[in-house]
Structures are given as structure tokens and as C-alpha cells.
Coordinates of C-alpha atoms and ligand atoms in Angstrom, one line a residue:
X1406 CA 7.4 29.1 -13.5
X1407 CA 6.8 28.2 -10.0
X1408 CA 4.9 24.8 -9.0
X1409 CA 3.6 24.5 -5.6
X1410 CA 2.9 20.9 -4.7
X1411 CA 0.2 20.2 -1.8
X1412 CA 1.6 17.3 0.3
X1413 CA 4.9 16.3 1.5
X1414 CA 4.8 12.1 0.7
X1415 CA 5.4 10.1 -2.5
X1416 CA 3.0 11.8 -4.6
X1417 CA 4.0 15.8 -3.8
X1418 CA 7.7 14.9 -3.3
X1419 CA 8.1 13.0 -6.6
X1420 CA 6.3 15.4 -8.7
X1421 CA 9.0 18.6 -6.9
X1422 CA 11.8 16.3 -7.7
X1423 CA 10.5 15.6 -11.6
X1424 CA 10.0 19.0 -11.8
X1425 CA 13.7 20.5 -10.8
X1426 CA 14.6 17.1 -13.4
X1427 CA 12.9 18.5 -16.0
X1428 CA 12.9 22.5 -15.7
X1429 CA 15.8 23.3 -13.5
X1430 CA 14.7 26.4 -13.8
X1431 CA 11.4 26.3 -12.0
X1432 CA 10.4 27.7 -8.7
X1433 CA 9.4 24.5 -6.2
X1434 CA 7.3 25.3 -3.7
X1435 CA 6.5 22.2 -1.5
X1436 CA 3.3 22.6 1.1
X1437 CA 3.3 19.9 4.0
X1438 CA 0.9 19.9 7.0
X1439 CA 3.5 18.2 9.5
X1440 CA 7.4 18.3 9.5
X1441 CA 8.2 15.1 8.0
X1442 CA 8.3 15.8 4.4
X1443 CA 9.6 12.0 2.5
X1444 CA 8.8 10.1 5.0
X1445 CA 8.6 6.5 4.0
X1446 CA 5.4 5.6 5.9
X1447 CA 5.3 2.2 4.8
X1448 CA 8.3 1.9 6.9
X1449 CA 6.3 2.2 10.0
X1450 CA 5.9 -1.1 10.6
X1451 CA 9.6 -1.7 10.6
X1452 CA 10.2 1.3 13.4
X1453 CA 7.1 -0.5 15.6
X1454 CA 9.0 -3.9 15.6
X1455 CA 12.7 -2.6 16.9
X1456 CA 14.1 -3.7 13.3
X1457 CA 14.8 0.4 12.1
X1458 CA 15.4 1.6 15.2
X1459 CA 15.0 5.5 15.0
X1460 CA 12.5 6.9 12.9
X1461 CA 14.7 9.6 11.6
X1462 CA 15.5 6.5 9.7
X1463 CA 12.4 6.3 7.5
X1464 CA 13.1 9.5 5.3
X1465 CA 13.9 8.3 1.9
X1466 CA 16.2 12.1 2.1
X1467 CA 16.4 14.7 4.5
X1468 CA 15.3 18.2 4.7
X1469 CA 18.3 19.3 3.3
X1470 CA 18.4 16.5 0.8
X1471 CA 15.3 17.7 -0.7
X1472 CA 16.2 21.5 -0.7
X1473 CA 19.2 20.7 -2.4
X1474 CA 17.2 19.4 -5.3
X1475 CA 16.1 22.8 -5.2
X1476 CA 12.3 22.8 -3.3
X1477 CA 11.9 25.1 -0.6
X1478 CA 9.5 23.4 2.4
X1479 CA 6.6 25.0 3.6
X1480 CA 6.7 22.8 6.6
X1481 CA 3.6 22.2 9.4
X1482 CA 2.0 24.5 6.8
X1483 CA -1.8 23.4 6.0
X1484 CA -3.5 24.3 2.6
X1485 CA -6.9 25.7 3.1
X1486 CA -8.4 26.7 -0.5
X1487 CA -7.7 27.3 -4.0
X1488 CA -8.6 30.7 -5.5
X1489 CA -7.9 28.5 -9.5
X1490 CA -8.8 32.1 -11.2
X1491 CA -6.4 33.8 -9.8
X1492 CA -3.4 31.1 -9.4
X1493 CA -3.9 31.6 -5.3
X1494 CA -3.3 28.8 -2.7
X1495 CA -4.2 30.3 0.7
X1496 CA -2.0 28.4 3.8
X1497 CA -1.8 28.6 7.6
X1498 CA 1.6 28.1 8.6
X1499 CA 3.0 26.5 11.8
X1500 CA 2.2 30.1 13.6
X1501 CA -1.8 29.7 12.5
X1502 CA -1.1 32.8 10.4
X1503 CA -2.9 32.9 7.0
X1504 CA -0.9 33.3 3.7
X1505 CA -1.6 33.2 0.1
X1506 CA 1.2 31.6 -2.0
X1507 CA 0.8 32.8 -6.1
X1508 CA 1.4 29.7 -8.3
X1509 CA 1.3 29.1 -11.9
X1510 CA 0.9 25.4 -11.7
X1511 CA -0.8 23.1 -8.8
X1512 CA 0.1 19.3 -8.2
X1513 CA -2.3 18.4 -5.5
X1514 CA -1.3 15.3 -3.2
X1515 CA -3.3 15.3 -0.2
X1516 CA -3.2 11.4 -0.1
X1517 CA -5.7 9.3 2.2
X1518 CA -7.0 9.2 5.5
X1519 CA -7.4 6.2 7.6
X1520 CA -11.2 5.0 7.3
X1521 CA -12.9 4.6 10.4
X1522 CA -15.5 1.7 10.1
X1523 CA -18.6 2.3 11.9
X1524 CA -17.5 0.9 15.5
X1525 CA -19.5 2.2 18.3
X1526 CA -17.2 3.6 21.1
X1527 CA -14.3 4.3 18.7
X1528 CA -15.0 8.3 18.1
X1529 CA -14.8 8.7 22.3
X1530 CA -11.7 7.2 22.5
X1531 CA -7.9 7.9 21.4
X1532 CA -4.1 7.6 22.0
X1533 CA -4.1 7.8 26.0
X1534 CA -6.9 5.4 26.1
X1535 CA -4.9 3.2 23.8
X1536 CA -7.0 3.3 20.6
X1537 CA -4.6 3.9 17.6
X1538 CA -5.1 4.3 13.7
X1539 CA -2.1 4.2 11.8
X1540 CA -1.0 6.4 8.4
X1541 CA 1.3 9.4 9.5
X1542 CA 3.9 10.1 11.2
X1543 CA 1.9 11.7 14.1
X1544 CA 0.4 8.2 14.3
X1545 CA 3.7 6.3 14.6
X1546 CA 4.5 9.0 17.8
X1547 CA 1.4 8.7 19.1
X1548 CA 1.7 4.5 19.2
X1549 CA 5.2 4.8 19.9
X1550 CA 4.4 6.9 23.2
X1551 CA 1.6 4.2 24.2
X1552 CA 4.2 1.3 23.3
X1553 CA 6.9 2.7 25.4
X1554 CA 5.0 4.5 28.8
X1555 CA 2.6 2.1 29.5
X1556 CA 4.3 -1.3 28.4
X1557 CA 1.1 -2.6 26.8
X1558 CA 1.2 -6.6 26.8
X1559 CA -1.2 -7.4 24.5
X1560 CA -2.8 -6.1 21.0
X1561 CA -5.7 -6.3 19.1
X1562 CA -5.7 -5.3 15.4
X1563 CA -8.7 -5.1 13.7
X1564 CA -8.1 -5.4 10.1
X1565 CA -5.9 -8.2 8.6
X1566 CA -5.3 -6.7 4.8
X1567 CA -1.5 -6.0 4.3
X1568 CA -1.2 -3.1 7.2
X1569 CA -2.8 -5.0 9.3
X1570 CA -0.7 -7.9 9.0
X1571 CA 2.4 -6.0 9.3
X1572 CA 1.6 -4.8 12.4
X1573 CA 0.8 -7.8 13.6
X1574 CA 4.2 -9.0 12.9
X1575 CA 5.4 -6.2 14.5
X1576 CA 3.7 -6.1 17.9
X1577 CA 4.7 -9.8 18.2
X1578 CA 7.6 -9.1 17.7
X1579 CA 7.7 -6.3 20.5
X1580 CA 6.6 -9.2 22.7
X1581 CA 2.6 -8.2 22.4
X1582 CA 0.2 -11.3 22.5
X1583 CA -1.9 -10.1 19.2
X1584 CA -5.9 -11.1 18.2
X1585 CA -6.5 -10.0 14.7
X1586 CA -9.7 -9.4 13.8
X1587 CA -11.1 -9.5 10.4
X1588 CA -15.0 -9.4 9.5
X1589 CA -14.1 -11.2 5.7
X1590 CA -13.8 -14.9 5.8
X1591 CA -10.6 -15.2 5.3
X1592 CA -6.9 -12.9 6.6
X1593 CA -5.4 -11.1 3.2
X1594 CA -8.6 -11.0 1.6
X1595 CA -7.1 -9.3 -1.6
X1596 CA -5.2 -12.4 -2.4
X1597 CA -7.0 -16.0 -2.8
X1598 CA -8.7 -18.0 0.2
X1599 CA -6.1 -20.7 -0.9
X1600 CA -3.4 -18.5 0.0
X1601 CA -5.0 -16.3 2.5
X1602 CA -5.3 -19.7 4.8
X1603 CA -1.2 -19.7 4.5
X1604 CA -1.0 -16.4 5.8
X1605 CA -3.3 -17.5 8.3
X1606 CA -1.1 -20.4 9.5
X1607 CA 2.0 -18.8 9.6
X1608 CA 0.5 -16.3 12.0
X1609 CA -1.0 -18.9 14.2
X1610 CA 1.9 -20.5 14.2
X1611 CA 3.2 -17.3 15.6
X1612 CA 1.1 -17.5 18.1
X1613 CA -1.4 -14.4 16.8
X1614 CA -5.0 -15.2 17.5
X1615 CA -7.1 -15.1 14.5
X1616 CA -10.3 -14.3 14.8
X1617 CA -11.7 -14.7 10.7
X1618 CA -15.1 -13.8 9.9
X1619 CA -15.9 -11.6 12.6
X1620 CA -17.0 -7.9 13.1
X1621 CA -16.2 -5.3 15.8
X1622 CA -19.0 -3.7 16.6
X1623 CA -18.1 -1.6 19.8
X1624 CA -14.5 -0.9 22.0
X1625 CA -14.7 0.7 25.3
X1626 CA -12.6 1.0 28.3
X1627 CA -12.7 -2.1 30.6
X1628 CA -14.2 -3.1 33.5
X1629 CA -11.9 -3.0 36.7
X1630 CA -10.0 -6.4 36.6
X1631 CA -10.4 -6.9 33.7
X1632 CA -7.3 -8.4 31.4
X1633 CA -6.7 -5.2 29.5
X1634 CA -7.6 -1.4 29.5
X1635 CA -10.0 -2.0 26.9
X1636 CA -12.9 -4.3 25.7
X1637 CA -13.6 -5.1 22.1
X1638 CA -17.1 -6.3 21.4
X1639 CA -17.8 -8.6 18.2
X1640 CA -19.8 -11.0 16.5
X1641 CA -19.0 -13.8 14.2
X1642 CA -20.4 -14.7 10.9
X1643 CA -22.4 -17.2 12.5
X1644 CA -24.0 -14.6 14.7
X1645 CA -21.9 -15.7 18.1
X1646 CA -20.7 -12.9 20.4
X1647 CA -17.3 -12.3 20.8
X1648 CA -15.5 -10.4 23.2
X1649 CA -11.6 -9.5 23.7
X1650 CA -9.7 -7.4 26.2
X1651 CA -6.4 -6.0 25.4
X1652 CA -4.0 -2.8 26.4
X1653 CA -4.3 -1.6 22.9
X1654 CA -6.2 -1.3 20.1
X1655 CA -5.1 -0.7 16.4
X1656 CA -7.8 -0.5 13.7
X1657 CA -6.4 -0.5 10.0
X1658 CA -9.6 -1.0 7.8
X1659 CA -8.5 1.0 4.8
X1660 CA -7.9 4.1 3.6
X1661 CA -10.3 6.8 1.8
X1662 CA -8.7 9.4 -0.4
X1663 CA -8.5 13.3 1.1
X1664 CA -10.0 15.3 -1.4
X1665 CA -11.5 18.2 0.7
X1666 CA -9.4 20.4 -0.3
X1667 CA -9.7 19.6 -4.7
X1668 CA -13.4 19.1 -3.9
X1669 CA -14.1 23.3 -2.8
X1670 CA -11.9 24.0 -5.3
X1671 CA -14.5 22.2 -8.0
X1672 CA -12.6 19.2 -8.7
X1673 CA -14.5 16.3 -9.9
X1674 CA -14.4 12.9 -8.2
X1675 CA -14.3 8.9 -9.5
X1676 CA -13.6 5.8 -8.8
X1677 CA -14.5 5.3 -4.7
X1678 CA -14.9 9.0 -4.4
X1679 CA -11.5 10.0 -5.0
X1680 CA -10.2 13.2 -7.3
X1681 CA -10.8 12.5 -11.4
X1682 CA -7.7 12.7 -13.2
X1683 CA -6.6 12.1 -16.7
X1684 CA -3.9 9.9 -17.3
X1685 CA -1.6 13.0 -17.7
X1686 CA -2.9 13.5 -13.8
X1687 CA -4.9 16.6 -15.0
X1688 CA -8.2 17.1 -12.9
X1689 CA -9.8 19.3 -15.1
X1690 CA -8.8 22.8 -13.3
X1691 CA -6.8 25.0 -15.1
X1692 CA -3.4 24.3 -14.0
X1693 CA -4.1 21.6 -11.5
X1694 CA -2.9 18.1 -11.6
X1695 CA -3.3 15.8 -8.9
X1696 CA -1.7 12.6 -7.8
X1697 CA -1.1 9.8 -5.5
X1698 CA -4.2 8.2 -2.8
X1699 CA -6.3 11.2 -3.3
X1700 CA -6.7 10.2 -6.9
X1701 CA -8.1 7.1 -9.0
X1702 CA -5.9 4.8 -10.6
X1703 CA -5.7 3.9 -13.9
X1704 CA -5.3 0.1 -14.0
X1705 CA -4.2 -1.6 -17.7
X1706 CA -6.4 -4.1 -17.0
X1707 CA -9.8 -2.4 -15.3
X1708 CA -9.8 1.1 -16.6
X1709 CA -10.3 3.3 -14.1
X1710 CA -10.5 2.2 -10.5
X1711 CA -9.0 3.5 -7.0
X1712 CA -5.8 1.7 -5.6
X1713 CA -3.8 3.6 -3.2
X1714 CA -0.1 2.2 -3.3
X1715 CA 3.2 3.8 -2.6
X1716 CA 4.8 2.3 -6.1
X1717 CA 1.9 4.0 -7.8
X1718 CA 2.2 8.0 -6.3
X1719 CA 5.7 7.7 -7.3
X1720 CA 4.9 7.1 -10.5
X1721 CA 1.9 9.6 -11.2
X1722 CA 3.3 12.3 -8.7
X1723 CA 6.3 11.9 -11.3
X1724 CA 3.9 11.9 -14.6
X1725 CA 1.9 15.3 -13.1
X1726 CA 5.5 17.2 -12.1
X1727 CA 6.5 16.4 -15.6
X1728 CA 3.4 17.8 -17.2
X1729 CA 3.5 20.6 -15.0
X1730 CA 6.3 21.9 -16.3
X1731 CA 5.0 21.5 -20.1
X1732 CA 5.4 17.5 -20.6
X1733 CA 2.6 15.7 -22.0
X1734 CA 3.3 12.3 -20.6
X1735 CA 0.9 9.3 -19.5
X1736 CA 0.4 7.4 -16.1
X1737 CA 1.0 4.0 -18.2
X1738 CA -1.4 2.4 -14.9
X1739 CA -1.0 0.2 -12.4
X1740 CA -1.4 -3.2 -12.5
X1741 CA -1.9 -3.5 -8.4
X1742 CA 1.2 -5.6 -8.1
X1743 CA 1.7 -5.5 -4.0
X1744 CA 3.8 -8.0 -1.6
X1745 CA 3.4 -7.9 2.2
X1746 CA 6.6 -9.6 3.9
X1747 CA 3.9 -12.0 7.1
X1748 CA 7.2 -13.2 9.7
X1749 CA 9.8 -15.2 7.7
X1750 CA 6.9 -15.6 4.4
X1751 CA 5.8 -13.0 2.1
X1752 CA 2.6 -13.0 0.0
X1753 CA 2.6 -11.0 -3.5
X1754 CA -0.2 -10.8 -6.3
X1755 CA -0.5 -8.5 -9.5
X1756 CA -3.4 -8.0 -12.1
X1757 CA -6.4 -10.1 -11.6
X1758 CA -7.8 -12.4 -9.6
X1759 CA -10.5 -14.7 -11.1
X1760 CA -14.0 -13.0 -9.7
X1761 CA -12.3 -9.9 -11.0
X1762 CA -11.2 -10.9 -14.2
X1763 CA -15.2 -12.3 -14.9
X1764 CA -16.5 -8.9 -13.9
X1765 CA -14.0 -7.8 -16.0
X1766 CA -15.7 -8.9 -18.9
X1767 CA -13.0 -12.0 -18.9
X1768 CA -13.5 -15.4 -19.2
X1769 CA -10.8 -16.5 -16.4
X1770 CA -9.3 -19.5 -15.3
X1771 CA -7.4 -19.7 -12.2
X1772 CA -4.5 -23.1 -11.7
X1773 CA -3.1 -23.5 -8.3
X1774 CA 0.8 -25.0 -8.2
X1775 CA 3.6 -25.3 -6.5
X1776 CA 7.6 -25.2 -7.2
X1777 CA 10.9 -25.0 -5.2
X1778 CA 12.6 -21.6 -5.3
X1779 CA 15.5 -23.4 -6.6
X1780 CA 17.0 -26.8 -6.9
X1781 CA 15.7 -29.1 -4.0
X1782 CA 18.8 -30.8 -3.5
X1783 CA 20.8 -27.6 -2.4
X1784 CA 20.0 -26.8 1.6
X1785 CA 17.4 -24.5 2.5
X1786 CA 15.0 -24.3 -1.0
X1787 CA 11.7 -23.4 -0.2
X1788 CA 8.2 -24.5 -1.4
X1789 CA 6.4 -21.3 -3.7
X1790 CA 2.3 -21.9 -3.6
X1791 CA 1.2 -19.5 -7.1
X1792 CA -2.2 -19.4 -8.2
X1793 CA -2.7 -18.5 -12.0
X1794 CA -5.1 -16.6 -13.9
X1795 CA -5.7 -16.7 -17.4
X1796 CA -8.1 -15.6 -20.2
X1797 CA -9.1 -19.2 -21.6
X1798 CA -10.2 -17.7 -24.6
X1799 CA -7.2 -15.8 -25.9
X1800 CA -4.5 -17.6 -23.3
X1801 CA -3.8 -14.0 -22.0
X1802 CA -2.1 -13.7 -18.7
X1803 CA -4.1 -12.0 -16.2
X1804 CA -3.2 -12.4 -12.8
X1805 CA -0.3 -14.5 -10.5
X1806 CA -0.8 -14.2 -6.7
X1807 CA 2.6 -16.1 -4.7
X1808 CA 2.7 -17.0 -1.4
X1809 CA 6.2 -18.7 -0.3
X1810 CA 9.2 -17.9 2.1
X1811 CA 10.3 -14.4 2.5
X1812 CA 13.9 -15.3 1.2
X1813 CA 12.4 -17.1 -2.0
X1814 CA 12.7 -14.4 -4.3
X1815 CA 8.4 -14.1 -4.0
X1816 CA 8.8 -9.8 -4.7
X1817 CA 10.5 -10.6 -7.4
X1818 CA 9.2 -13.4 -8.8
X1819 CA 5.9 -11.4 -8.9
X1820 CA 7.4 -9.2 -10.5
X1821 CA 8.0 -11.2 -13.7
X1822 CA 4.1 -11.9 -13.6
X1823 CA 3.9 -7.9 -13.5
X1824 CA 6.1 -7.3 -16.6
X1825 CA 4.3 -10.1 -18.4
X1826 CA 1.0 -9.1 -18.1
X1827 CA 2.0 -5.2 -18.6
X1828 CA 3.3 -6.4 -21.9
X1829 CA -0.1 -8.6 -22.7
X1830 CA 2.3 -11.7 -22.8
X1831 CA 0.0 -15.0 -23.0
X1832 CA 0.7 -17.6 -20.1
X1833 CA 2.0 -19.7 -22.6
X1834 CA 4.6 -17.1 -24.1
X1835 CA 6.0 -16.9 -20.4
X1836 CA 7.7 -20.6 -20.7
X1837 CA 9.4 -18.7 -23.5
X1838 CA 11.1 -16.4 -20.9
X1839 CA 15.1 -16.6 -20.9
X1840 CA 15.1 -16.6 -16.6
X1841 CA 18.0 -17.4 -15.2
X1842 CA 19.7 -20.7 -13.3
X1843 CA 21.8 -22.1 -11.0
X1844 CA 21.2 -24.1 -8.3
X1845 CA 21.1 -22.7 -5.5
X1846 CA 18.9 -19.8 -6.5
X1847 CA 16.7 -21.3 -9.5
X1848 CA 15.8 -24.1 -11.3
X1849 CA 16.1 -24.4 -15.3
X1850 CA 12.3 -24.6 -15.1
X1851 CA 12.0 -21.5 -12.8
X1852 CA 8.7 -21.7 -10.7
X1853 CA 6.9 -19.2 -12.4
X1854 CA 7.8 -21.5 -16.2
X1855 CA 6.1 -23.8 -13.7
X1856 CA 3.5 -22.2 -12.9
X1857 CA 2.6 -20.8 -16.3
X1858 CA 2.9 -24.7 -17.5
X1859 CA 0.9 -25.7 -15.2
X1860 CA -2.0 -23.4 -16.3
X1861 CA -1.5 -24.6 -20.1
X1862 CA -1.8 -28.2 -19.1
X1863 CA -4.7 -27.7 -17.0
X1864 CA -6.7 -24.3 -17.9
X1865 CA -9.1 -26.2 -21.2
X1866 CA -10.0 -29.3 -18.7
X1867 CA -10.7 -27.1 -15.9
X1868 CA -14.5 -26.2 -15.6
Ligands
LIG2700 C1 1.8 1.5 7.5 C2 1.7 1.6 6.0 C3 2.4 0.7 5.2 C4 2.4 0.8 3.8 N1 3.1 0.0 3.1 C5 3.1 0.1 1.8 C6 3.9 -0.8 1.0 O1 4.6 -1.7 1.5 N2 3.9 -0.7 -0.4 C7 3.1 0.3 -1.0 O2 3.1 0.4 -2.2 N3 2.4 1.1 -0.3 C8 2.3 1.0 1.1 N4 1.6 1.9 1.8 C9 0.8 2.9 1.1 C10 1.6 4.1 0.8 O3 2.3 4.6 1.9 C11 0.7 5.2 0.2 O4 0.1 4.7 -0.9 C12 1.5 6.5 -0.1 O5 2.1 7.0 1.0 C13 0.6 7.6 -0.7 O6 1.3 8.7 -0.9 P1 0.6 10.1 -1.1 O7 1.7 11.1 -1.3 O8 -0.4 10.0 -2.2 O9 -0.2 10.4 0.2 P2 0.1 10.4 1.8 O10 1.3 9.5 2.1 O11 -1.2 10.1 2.4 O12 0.6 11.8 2.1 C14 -0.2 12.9 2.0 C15 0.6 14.2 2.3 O13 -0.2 15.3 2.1 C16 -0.1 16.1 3.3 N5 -1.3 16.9 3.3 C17 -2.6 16.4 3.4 N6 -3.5 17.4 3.3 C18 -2.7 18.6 3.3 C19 -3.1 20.0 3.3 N7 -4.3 20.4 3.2 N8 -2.0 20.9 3.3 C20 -0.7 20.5 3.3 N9 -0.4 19.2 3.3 C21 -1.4 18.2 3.3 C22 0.2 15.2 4.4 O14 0.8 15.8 5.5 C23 1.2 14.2 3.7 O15 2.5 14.8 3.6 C24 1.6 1.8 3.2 C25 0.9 2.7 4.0 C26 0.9 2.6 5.4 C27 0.1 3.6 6.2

């Protein structure tokens, strides 16, 4: 049996391993268009800063790590097309020569692209100018070069979702005076506005600019004299023009899944245009499963949806290895459970916030609180701000977002939330939990008892 997987990150790595795990007698073939198979990408924001200082660091294993789990590399090695009659994939390797590699079973994990939102001026420019998009390797060089030969001193990121804020962490970090732009109302727009406005402060108080509710329109190069190589044109919600100048300019506005490649081949697509899979990752070609950003995401709450995370290619690249070597297991979904670490605090949410639960078909009900990470009287406990969502009908738990210092436990405290609602616990059943104490890392109340209290008391009398 040989499986060739199509992409070198979570998705096509974890499927290779699960499929030496589960048939150490299979043939692994892995296809990667650069040289840095396992690279952890959402690392890069840690190189940027100086805090993991060589990116040879970043690789969850090496090369010869991975081949002795038994995958040979096809490294800077680009699929092109798949002949799925005749178990084909054809490949131009790192010499531009064409090859056609015979397969009996594909896991495709082409992952995502950056998007590029419609910003006039953006196309014409690119690293040497200092314009930057950010999701490979090649794009951590490429900002690494610009950081280190021309000594930018300032930044501005447009995008403040959870990339976005990273690197702004990072560049400030560097020493970069940062303006973040962001066209939605408020920074962290996937968690609450409540919240979002504590992520806000804690980069002000950094000394980021913020510039909420406001759209790029255009970046050029800059006048002569001007403070920065390059001028950023935008408009506020209110319809005032804005305009920045800075040495470099890093858009993260999403991602979009690459699905070129299954899309020739006849693939069908989903949710937000991206590869239709099963929940045994099969896309409906013989012998073809697919995994990671290029697919959708099966969420235990939504159905089917798209939501490209790390934690969730693992997981299906590992469900479509599995099945490609004869398993029949499930992608048990994703639940979106995410935490972004903003300077010393750390914002986390999983399942549901409330506009999402109602168009969900729920009938949600969403109780803000607060509670020390542990026992106030023992130095250096920290306030935790959690926002609870709730079905008020059945008392089902639906969502927790957490916003609180980064050493308060916020990833993990989340993480109880996620378990919960994976198990269809009711916010009541979760004052129930045995969590642990002692005081200077709980309370015997811990804060998400607290939190989940806090809903009971209040979710019927709230509108
Ligand atoms: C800066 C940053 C920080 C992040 N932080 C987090 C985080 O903290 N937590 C989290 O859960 N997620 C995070 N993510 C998201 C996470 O990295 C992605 O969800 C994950 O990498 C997706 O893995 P993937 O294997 O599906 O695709 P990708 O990582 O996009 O990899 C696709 C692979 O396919 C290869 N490829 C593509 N086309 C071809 C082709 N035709 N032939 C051969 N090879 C091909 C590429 O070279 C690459 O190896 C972050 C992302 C970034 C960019």
C-alpha cells in the first residue's frame, strides 16, 4: 500500500505519521512544495519577537525525525494534477522536472493561502518595498530579511484577529512603533466587544496605536520625506480619512483554503469554498481524503462550517491517514476552541458566542463575570473576565470566551469549557465538576464554578 500525502504541515504530516502507526507496513510518500516539512507556523510569531531565536527551532521534528517514522520527503516538490483513474499524482520537483508518482491512496493537504483583501496598491508591491503577508516559511524569511537589512522602525498591521495581534506583540517587542488597523468595530472580533475592548487596552497600553473601525483602502510607496517608506490610505466608519506612514506593512486578513489542485481533480467544495469532506475526511474521489485549512470543518455545534486551526489538521489529517490505510474512523469536530497569548494577557473562547448560537437555531443567553485565578490573598492572583453562553431553554452549555493574565491558567481554563460542552454538559452540571484547589493556584470555587454560577443565577432574569 503506498499513501502519498500532498502537503508538508499539520494536516499531511499527521496523516504520514497515523499511517506508519497504523500500517507499518505502508509505503509513505510525503509531497511538500518548500523544504520545511513540520514546520510549526504558528510559531512564527515567536521567531519575529527574538523569544525562539532560530527558526530551525519551529520544527515540531526534523527531516530525519520524520524519515525515521518511515516517510520518504518529496521536498520543494509541487503537485500539479491528479490523474484519480489511474492512481497518478503528476509533480515538478526542485529541478522543474515533471514526474508521475503511482499511489493507491491520496490524503490531500494543501492548507490555505493568505487572503488578500481588495486594497488598491497592494498587488504592485512586495517584500523589498516592505509589504509582507504572513503563513509560510518563505514569508517568515522574507520579513525576517526586511526586519534585519533595513532596520524598519515602525509597523502597520492591518488585521487585528489572533495573527494579527501576535504580531503585533512581536514587532513591539523588536522595538517597532505598531498602528493596527482593523475595519470591524472592535480588535479580536471573534471574541465578545466586552472582551475585545481588553485586548484593546492592554495593547494601548503597550503603546500600539489602534485604529478600530477603519478600512485600508490603498498602500503605496511614500512621498520623499515622508515618515516611512510607505503610505497607508484609510477611512473610518464614520467616513473620515485616514492616513499612516510606516517602514513596513503586514496585512493578515484571513486565510482562504487552497483547493486548486482537489478542484481539477473534480473535488467538490463547501463551507466558504473549501474541499467537501465526510467526517471520515473522504472527498468523494476514489481513494482521496483530504484534510486540514483546505477542507470544511465539522463543528459539534454548527454542522458543517470552515475553521482553519492548527489543533483541528492534527486531528483530521490523523482521522484521513487512518482511513487511508483501511480505518473507518470519524473527525469527532471541532468545537473552535482557540487562545491568543496579547503581551503578559491571553484571550481564549470555545463553541458559541451568543449571535451565533441564535442563528444557530438556539435560544442563547450570554452572563458576563469575573473571578480570581486563585485565592486573592496569596501574591500575584489575577482577575479572569468570562462571558457565558447558555441555551435558556435546556440550560445547555454553549460557549465560554476568557480574557485574563497570560499566567492565569486562561488556555486551560478554556479548556474545561471545551470538554464540557463536547460532552453536552448543562452550565449547571459544570458546578458539579471535581476541579482542583489550593491556594495559590485555585480557589474551591474555581472561576469557571464561578462563572457557570453566575449564569444559573442570572440567565432566567436576563432579557
Ligand atoms: C502566524 C500563524 C500563527 C498561527 N497560530 C495558530 C495557533 O496558535 N493555533 C492554531 O490552532 N492555529 C494557528 N495557526 C493556523 C495553523 O497554522 C493552520 O491551521 C495549520 O498550519 C493548517 O495546517 P495544514 O496542514 O492544513 O495547512 P498549511 O499549514 O497551510 O500547509 C499546507 C502545506 O501544503 C503544501 N502545499 C500546498 N500546495 C501544495 C502542492 N500543490 N504541492 C505540494 N505541497 C503543497 C505547503 O507547502 C504546506 O506544506 C496559525 C497560522 C499562522 C500563519
Amino acid at each position: 500500500m503506498h499513501m502519498v500525502a500532498i502537503g508538508g504541515s499539520d494536516a499531511g504530516i499527521s496523516a504520514a505519521l497515523r499511517a506508519r502507526e497504523v500500517d507499518p507496513g505502508a509505503e509513505v510518500t510525503v509531497v511538500v512544495a518548500d523544504a520545511y516539512p513540520n514546520f510549526s507556523i504558528c510559531g512564527i510569531p515567536y521567531h519575529v519577537s527574538g523569544e525562539v531565536p532560530h527558526w530551525r527551532n519551529l520544527a515540531h521534528r526534523t527531516i530525519e525525525d520524520l524519515e525515521a517514522a518511515g516517510m520518504r520527503l518529496r521536498l520543494d516538490t509541487t503537485a500539479r494534477g491528479i490523474d484519480t483513474a489511474g492512481h497518478k499524482l503528476l509533480v515538478t520537483g526542485p529541478d522543474g522536472a515533471e514526474d508521475l508518482i503511482a499511489y493507491d491512496q491520496l490524503v490531500i493537504g494543501t492548507g490555505a493561502v493568505p487572503a488578500r483583501p481588495p486594497i488598491a496598491g497592494l498587488a504592485t508591491l512586495g517584500p523589498g518595498d516592505g509589504a509582507h503577508l504572513l503563513h509560510s516559511m518563505g514569508d517568515t524569511f522574507s520579513l525576517m530579511s526586511t526586519l534585519t537589512e533595513t532596520s524598519p522602525a515602525s509597523a502597520i498591521i492591518v488585521g487585528a484577529g489572533y495573527i494579527g495581534l501576535e504580531m503585533a506583540d512581536a514587532l513591539t517587542t523588536r522595538g517597532l512603533a505598531v498602528t493596527q488597523i482593523e475595519q470591524l468595530p472592535e480588535v479580536l472580533p471573534t471574541v465578545d466587544p466586552q472582551l475585545g475592548a481588553l485586548v484593546h487596552a492592554e495593547l494601548a497600553a503597550r503603546g500600539v496605536e489602534i485604529l478600530a473601525g477603519t478600512a485600508v483602502n490603498s498602500v503605496g510607496k511614500a512621498e520623499p520625506g515622508a515618515p516611512g517608506r510607505l503610505r497607508v490610505e484609510a477611512v473610518t466608519s464614520a467616513g473620515e480619512p485616514v492616513t499612516r506612514h510606516a517602514d513596513l506593512v503586514l496585512v493578515v486578513a484571513g486565510v482562504r483554503p487552497d483547493t486548486s489542485l482537489a478542484v481539477t481533480a473534480g473535488a467538490a467544495l463547501g463551507a466558504k469554498g473549501a474541499i467537501a469532506v465526510d467526517r471520515r475526511m473522504r472527498t468523494g474521489l476514489p481513494d482521496v481524503h483530504a484534510a486540514g485549512d483546505c477542507v470544511v470543518t465539522w463543528h459539534r455545534l454548527l454542522g458543517e462550517t470552515y475553521l482553519p486551526l492548527g489543533t483541528t489538521a492534527h486531528k483530521q489529517g490523523r482521522v484521513a491517514g487512518e482511513n487511508a490505510c483501511g480505518g473507518n474512523r470519524e473527525f469527532a469536530g471541532s468545537l473552535g476552541t482557540q487562545v491568543v497569548k496579547i503581551f503578559d494577557q491571553a484571550a481564549a473562547r470555545t463553541g458559541l458566542r451568543d449571535h451565533e448560537a441564535a442563528a444557530a437555531g438556539f435560544d442563547p443567553v450570554t452572563i458576563g463575570s469575573e473571578a480570581d485565578d486563585h485565592k486573592a490573598y496569596y501574591p500575584g492572583s489575577h482577575r479572569i473576565h468570562m462571558r457565558f453562553t447558555g441555551d435558556r431553554a435546556t440550560g445547555r452549555l454553549l460557549g465560554v470566551q476568557l480574557f485574563g493574565h497570560k499566567n492565569a491558567e486562561i488556555a486551560k481554563r478554556v479548556d474545561i469549557a471545551a470538554t464540557a460542552i463536547y460532552h453536552g454538559m448543562t452550565v449547571d452540571a459544570i458546578s458539579d465538576l471535581d476541579l482542583s484547589y489550593t491556594p495559590p493556584l485555585g480557589s474551591p470555587w474555581d472561576a469557571i464554578h464561578a462563572g457557570a454560577q453566575a449564569w444559573t443565577r442570572q440567565a432566567h432574569a436576563a432579557g
